């Protein structure tokens, strides 16, 4: 069994790591950090120079970037679960979907948070942000048109990886007219491993005071 320590910030992407560890049935220790008020506390820089969550120490090696951490854990300890076989036709799509949430999808979804936090007044930028969020949400809806899960129509780590961004979009009120995406997130949140990860990680709230 590997020795795994998860440096976990409340209401953050480190929730993904707790969830994948629960899906894989691995043991781990959690070090808890609290947002201060919105940002990570400075002690997180003692774990990784970026000071962001998640940071995970696996057998003494520090890793950041939730996508890389999830992919590594699934590759190493998944025994063929949570990902298609590398030789399968689905593997390329799986990799794309593993990287898409933190790549193209996450930036527009956080625009409204920055607009609010820093009082950005530009109507042109606000319009751009709205259009880019709609573009990404339409894309995800299209991917799920005839299926319940993103890859090979079965639950994989790609669904786990995209959940946080969709939960953020939901919290910001962007899924109100998108029953397909609400149902998809609901399906993922129903997983026993997701629920265990929430119990262990502590209160999880992406409603942004709405
Ligand atoms: N792409 C990184 C994002 C890391 C990141 O920005 N984490 C946020 C929490 S979701 C954070 O630590 N924010 C606090 C801060 O920026 O001080 C990942 O997926 O791990």
PDB file of N, CA, C and O in Angstrom, residues 130-169:
ATOM      1  N   UNK A 130     -19.724  35.267 -20.503  1.00  0.00           N
ATOM      2  CA  UNK A 130     -21.002  34.523 -20.647  1.00  0.00           C
ATOM      3  C   UNK A 130     -20.969  33.645 -21.896  1.00  0.00           C
ATOM      4  O   UNK A 130     -21.388  32.491 -21.871  1.00  0.00           O
ATOM      5  N   UNK A 131     -20.464  34.217 -22.995  1.00  0.00           N
ATOM      6  CA  UNK A 131     -20.496  33.451 -24.257  1.00  0.00           C
ATOM      7  C   UNK A 131     -19.542  32.257 -24.189  1.00  0.00           C
ATOM      8  O   UNK A 131     -19.828  31.181 -24.707  1.00  0.00           O
ATOM      9  N   UNK A 132     -18.399  32.432 -23.502  1.00  0.00           N
ATOM     10  CA  UNK A 132     -17.432  31.333 -23.405  1.00  0.00           C
ATOM     11  C   UNK A 132     -17.940  30.220 -22.484  1.00  0.00           C
ATOM     12  O   UNK A 132     -17.702  29.039 -22.725  1.00  0.00           O
ATOM     13  N   UNK A 133     -18.668  30.611 -21.439  1.00  0.00           N
ATOM     14  CA  UNK A 133     -19.252  29.589 -20.552  1.00  0.00           C
ATOM     15  C   UNK A 133     -20.299  28.798 -21.323  1.00  0.00           C
ATOM     16  O   UNK A 133     -20.320  27.558 -21.286  1.00  0.00           O
ATOM     17  N   UNK A 134     -21.139  29.505 -22.074  1.00  0.00           N
ATOM     18  CA  UNK A 134     -22.181  28.813 -22.855  1.00  0.00           C
ATOM     19  C   UNK A 134     -21.544  27.864 -23.871  1.00  0.00           C
ATOM     20  O   UNK A 134     -22.008  26.735 -24.071  1.00  0.00           O
ATOM     21  N   UNK A 135     -20.452  28.311 -24.496  1.00  0.00           N
ATOM     22  CA  UNK A 135     -19.758  27.466 -25.483  1.00  0.00           C
ATOM     23  C   UNK A 135     -19.312  26.144 -24.848  1.00  0.00           C
ATOM     24  O   UNK A 135     -19.532  25.055 -25.388  1.00  0.00           O
ATOM     25  N   UNK A 136     -18.710  26.244 -23.655  1.00  0.00           N
ATOM     26  CA  UNK A 136     -18.217  25.033 -22.984  1.00  0.00           C
ATOM     27  C   UNK A 136     -19.374  24.142 -22.523  1.00  0.00           C
ATOM     28  O   UNK A 136     -19.319  22.917 -22.669  1.00  0.00           O
ATOM     29  N   UNK A 137     -20.422  24.752 -21.980  1.00  0.00           N
ATOM     30  CA  UNK A 137     -21.544  23.943 -21.483  1.00  0.00           C
ATOM     31  C   UNK A 137     -22.271  23.259 -22.643  1.00  0.00           C
ATOM     32  O   UNK A 137     -22.688  22.099 -22.528  1.00  0.00           O
ATOM     33  N   UNK A 138     -22.384  23.964 -23.777  1.00  0.00           N
ATOM     34  CA  UNK A 138     -23.001  23.330 -24.959  1.00  0.00           C
ATOM     35  C   UNK A 138     -22.162  22.128 -25.407  1.00  0.00           C
ATOM     36  O   UNK A 138     -22.691  21.092 -25.808  1.00  0.00           O
ATOM     37  N   UNK A 139     -20.855  22.301 -25.323  1.00  0.00           N
ATOM     38  CA  UNK A 139     -19.956  21.213 -25.732  1.00  0.00           C
ATOM     39  C   UNK A 139     -20.173  19.981 -24.846  1.00  0.00           C
ATOM     40  O   UNK A 139     -20.327  18.862 -25.337  1.00  0.00           O
ATOM     41  N   UNK A 140     -20.225  20.203 -23.539  1.00  0.00           N
ATOM     42  CA  UNK A 140     -20.392  19.063 -22.618  1.00  0.00           C
ATOM     43  C   UNK A 140     -21.767  18.423 -22.841  1.00  0.00           C
ATOM     44  O   UNK A 140     -21.890  17.195 -22.880  1.00  0.00           O
ATOM     45  N   UNK A 141     -22.797  19.254 -23.028  1.00  0.00           N
ATOM     46  CA  UNK A 141     -24.134  18.702 -23.320  1.00  0.00           C
ATOM     47  C   UNK A 141     -24.089  17.825 -24.565  1.00  0.00           C
ATOM     48  O   UNK A 141     -24.677  16.745 -24.594  1.00  0.00           O
ATOM     49  N   UNK A 142     -23.397  18.306 -25.587  1.00  0.00           N
ATOM     50  CA  UNK A 142     -23.288  17.531 -26.840  1.00  0.00           C
ATOM     51  C   UNK A 142     -22.595  16.197 -26.595  1.00  0.00           C
ATOM     52  O   UNK A 142     -22.998  15.163 -27.130  1.00  0.00           O
ATOM     53  N   UNK A 143     -21.556  16.207 -25.758  1.00  0.00           N
ATOM     54  CA  UNK A 143     -20.819  14.960 -25.476  1.00  0.00           C
ATOM     55  C   UNK A 143     -21.708  13.940 -24.779  1.00  0.00           C
ATOM     56  O   UNK A 143     -21.524  12.734 -24.920  1.00  0.00           O
ATOM     57  N   UNK A 144     -22.663  14.456 -23.993  1.00  0.00           N
ATOM     58  CA  UNK A 144     -23.511  13.562 -23.193  1.00  0.00           C
ATOM     59  C   UNK A 144     -24.849  13.277 -23.880  1.00  0.00           C
ATOM     60  O   UNK A 144     -25.743  12.689 -23.261  1.00  0.00           O
ATOM     61  N   UNK A 145     -24.965  13.682 -25.149  1.00  0.00           N
ATOM     62  CA  UNK A 145     -26.266  13.628 -25.815  1.00  0.00           C
ATOM     63  C   UNK A 145     -26.909  12.234 -25.751  1.00  0.00           C
ATOM     64  O   UNK A 145     -28.068  12.089 -25.400  1.00  0.00           O
ATOM     65  N   UNK A 146     -26.111  11.212 -26.104  1.00  0.00           N
ATOM     66  CA  UNK A 146     -26.698   9.865 -26.148  1.00  0.00           C
ATOM     67  C   UNK A 146     -26.110   8.976 -25.075  1.00  0.00           C
ATOM     68  O   UNK A 146     -26.050   7.762 -25.236  1.00  0.00           O
ATOM     69  N   UNK A 147     -25.591   9.541 -24.016  1.00  0.00           N
ATOM     70  CA  UNK A 147     -24.917   8.688 -23.036  1.00  0.00           C
ATOM     71  C   UNK A 147     -24.976   9.285 -21.635  1.00  0.00           C
ATOM     72  O   UNK A 147     -25.202  10.482 -21.480  1.00  0.00           O
ATOM     73  N   UNK A 148     -24.727   8.425 -20.643  1.00  0.00           N
ATOM     74  CA  UNK A 148     -24.765   8.864 -19.250  1.00  0.00           C
ATOM     75  C   UNK A 148     -23.396   9.320 -18.752  1.00  0.00           C
ATOM     76  O   UNK A 148     -23.302  10.017 -17.740  1.00  0.00           O
ATOM     77  N   UNK A 149     -22.325   8.850 -19.397  1.00  0.00           N
ATOM     78  CA  UNK A 149     -20.958   9.171 -18.951  1.00  0.00           C
ATOM     79  C   UNK A 149     -20.130   9.585 -20.167  1.00  0.00           C
ATOM     80  O   UNK A 149     -20.476   9.245 -21.304  1.00  0.00           O
ATOM     81  N   UNK A 150     -19.021  10.276 -19.912  1.00  0.00           N
ATOM     82  CA  UNK A 150     -18.276  10.884 -21.020  1.00  0.00           C
ATOM     83  C   UNK A 150     -17.595   9.885 -21.943  1.00  0.00           C
ATOM     84  O   UNK A 150     -17.541  10.083 -23.151  1.00  0.00           O
ATOM     85  N   UNK A 151     -17.038   8.829 -21.376  1.00  0.00           N
ATOM     86  CA  UNK A 151     -16.181   7.936 -22.172  1.00  0.00           C
ATOM     87  C   UNK A 151     -16.730   6.518 -22.128  1.00  0.00           C
ATOM     88  O   UNK A 151     -16.920   5.960 -21.038  1.00  0.00           O
ATOM     89  N   UNK A 152     -16.987   5.953 -23.313  1.00  0.00           N
ATOM     90  CA  UNK A 152     -17.404   4.555 -23.419  1.00  0.00           C
ATOM     91  C   UNK A 152     -18.684   4.286 -22.618  1.00  0.00           C
ATOM     92  O   UNK A 152     -18.963   3.165 -22.214  1.00  0.00           O
ATOM     93  N   UNK A 153     -19.427   5.331 -22.356  1.00  0.00           N
ATOM     94  CA  UNK A 153     -20.680   5.269 -21.594  1.00  0.00           C
ATOM     95  C   UNK A 153     -20.578   4.474 -20.294  1.00  0.00           C
ATOM     96  O   UNK A 153     -21.496   3.761 -19.909  1.00  0.00           O
ATOM     97  N   UNK A 154     -19.430   4.602 -19.643  1.00  0.00           N
ATOM     98  CA  UNK A 154     -19.293   4.027 -18.294  1.00  0.00           C
ATOM     99  C   UNK A 154     -18.510   5.017 -17.445  1.00  0.00           C
ATOM    100  O   UNK A 154     -17.736   5.834 -17.975  1.00  0.00           O
ATOM    101  N   UNK A 155     -18.707   4.954 -16.129  1.00  0.00           N
ATOM    102  CA  UNK A 155     -18.036   5.899 -15.249  1.00  0.00           C
ATOM    103  C   UNK A 155     -16.522   5.719 -15.336  1.00  0.00           C
ATOM    104  O   UNK A 155     -16.013   4.611 -15.181  1.00  0.00           O
ATOM    105  N   UNK A 156     -15.817   6.819 -15.600  1.00  0.00           N
ATOM    106  CA  UNK A 156     -14.350   6.784 -15.576  1.00  0.00           C
ATOM    107  C   UNK A 156     -13.859   8.001 -14.786  1.00  0.00           C
ATOM    108  O   UNK A 156     -14.640   8.882 -14.415  1.00  0.00           O
ATOM    109  N   UNK A 157     -12.544   8.060 -14.610  1.00  0.00           N
ATOM    110  CA  UNK A 157     -11.952   9.198 -13.898  1.00  0.00           C
ATOM    111  C   UNK A 157     -12.216  10.515 -14.625  1.00  0.00           C
ATOM    112  O   UNK A 157     -12.145  11.587 -14.021  1.00  0.00           O
ATOM    113  N   UNK A 158     -12.545  10.466 -15.918  1.00  0.00           N
ATOM    114  CA  UNK A 158     -12.849  11.710 -16.647  1.00  0.00           C
ATOM    115  C   UNK A 158     -14.129  12.342 -16.106  1.00  0.00           C
ATOM    116  O   UNK A 158     -14.223  13.574 -15.999  1.00  0.00           O
ATOM    117  N   UNK A 159     -15.112  11.529 -15.736  1.00  0.00           N
ATOM    118  CA  UNK A 159     -16.341  12.069 -15.134  1.00  0.00           C
ATOM    119  C   UNK A 159     -16.023  12.690 -13.773  1.00  0.00           C
ATOM    120  O   UNK A 159     -16.539  13.747 -13.421  1.00  0.00           O
ATOM    121  N   UNK A 160     -15.171  12.002 -13.044  1.00  0.00           N
ATOM    122  CA  UNK A 160     -14.773  12.502 -11.718  1.00  0.00           C
ATOM    123  C   UNK A 160     -14.059  13.851 -11.865  1.00  0.00           C
ATOM    124  O   UNK A 160     -14.300  14.798 -11.115  1.00  0.00           O
ATOM    125  N   UNK A 161     -13.218  13.941 -12.894  1.00  0.00           N
ATOM    126  CA  UNK A 161     -12.403  15.157 -13.070  1.00  0.00           C
ATOM    127  C   UNK A 161     -13.261  16.359 -13.485  1.00  0.00           C
ATOM    128  O   UNK A 161     -12.996  17.485 -13.096  1.00  0.00           O
ATOM    129  N   UNK A 162     -14.320  16.121 -14.254  1.00  0.00           N
ATOM    130  CA  UNK A 162     -15.123  17.253 -14.752  1.00  0.00           C
ATOM    131  C   UNK A 162     -16.148  17.728 -13.710  1.00  0.00           C
ATOM    132  O   UNK A 162     -16.676  18.845 -13.812  1.00  0.00           O
ATOM    133  N   UNK A 163     -16.427  16.904 -12.709  1.00  0.00           N
ATOM    134  CA  UNK A 163     -17.530  17.221 -11.788  1.00  0.00           C
ATOM    135  C   UNK A 163     -17.343  18.567 -11.101  1.00  0.00           C
ATOM    136  O   UNK A 163     -18.287  19.369 -11.018  1.00  0.00           O
ATOM    137  N   UNK A 164     -16.143  18.853 -10.609  1.00  0.00           N
ATOM    138  CA  UNK A 164     -15.935  20.097  -9.842  1.00  0.00           C
ATOM    139  C   UNK A 164     -16.289  21.338 -10.679  1.00  0.00           C
ATOM    140  O   UNK A 164     -16.883  22.290 -10.173  1.00  0.00           O
ATOM    141  N   UNK A 165     -15.932  21.314 -11.953  1.00  0.00           N
ATOM    142  CA  UNK A 165     -16.183  22.499 -12.797  1.00  0.00           C
ATOM    143  C   UNK A 165     -17.692  22.642 -13.027  1.00  0.00           C
ATOM    144  O   UNK A 165     -18.239  23.751 -12.990  1.00  0.00           O
ATOM    145  N   UNK A 166     -18.359  21.502 -13.235  1.00  0.00           N
ATOM    146  CA  UNK A 166     -19.818  21.576 -13.408  1.00  0.00           C
ATOM    147  C   UNK A 166     -20.504  22.005 -12.111  1.00  0.00           C
ATOM    148  O   UNK A 166     -21.494  22.737 -12.134  1.00  0.00           O
ATOM    149  N   UNK A 167     -19.980  21.555 -10.988  1.00  0.00           N
ATOM    150  CA  UNK A 167     -20.555  21.986  -9.700  1.00  0.00           C
ATOM    151  C   UNK A 167     -20.355  23.489  -9.510  1.00  0.00           C
ATOM    152  O   UNK A 167     -21.228  24.181  -8.986  1.00  0.00           O
ATOM    153  N   UNK A 168     -19.198  23.986  -9.949  1.00  0.00           N
ATOM    154  CA  UNK A 168     -18.954  25.433  -9.867  1.00  0.00           C
ATOM    155  C   UNK A 168     -19.943  26.179 -10.762  1.00  0.00           C
ATOM    156  O   UNK A 168     -20.558  27.177 -10.344  1.00  0.00           O
ATOM    157  N   UNK A 169     -20.128  25.675 -11.987  1.00  0.00           N
ATOM    158  CA  UNK A 169     -21.091  26.311 -12.912  1.00  0.00           C
ATOM    159  C   UNK A 169     -22.496  26.275 -12.313  1.00  0.00           C
ATOM    160  O   UNK A 169     -23.244  27.254 -12.380  1.00  0.00           O
TER     161      UNK A 169
END
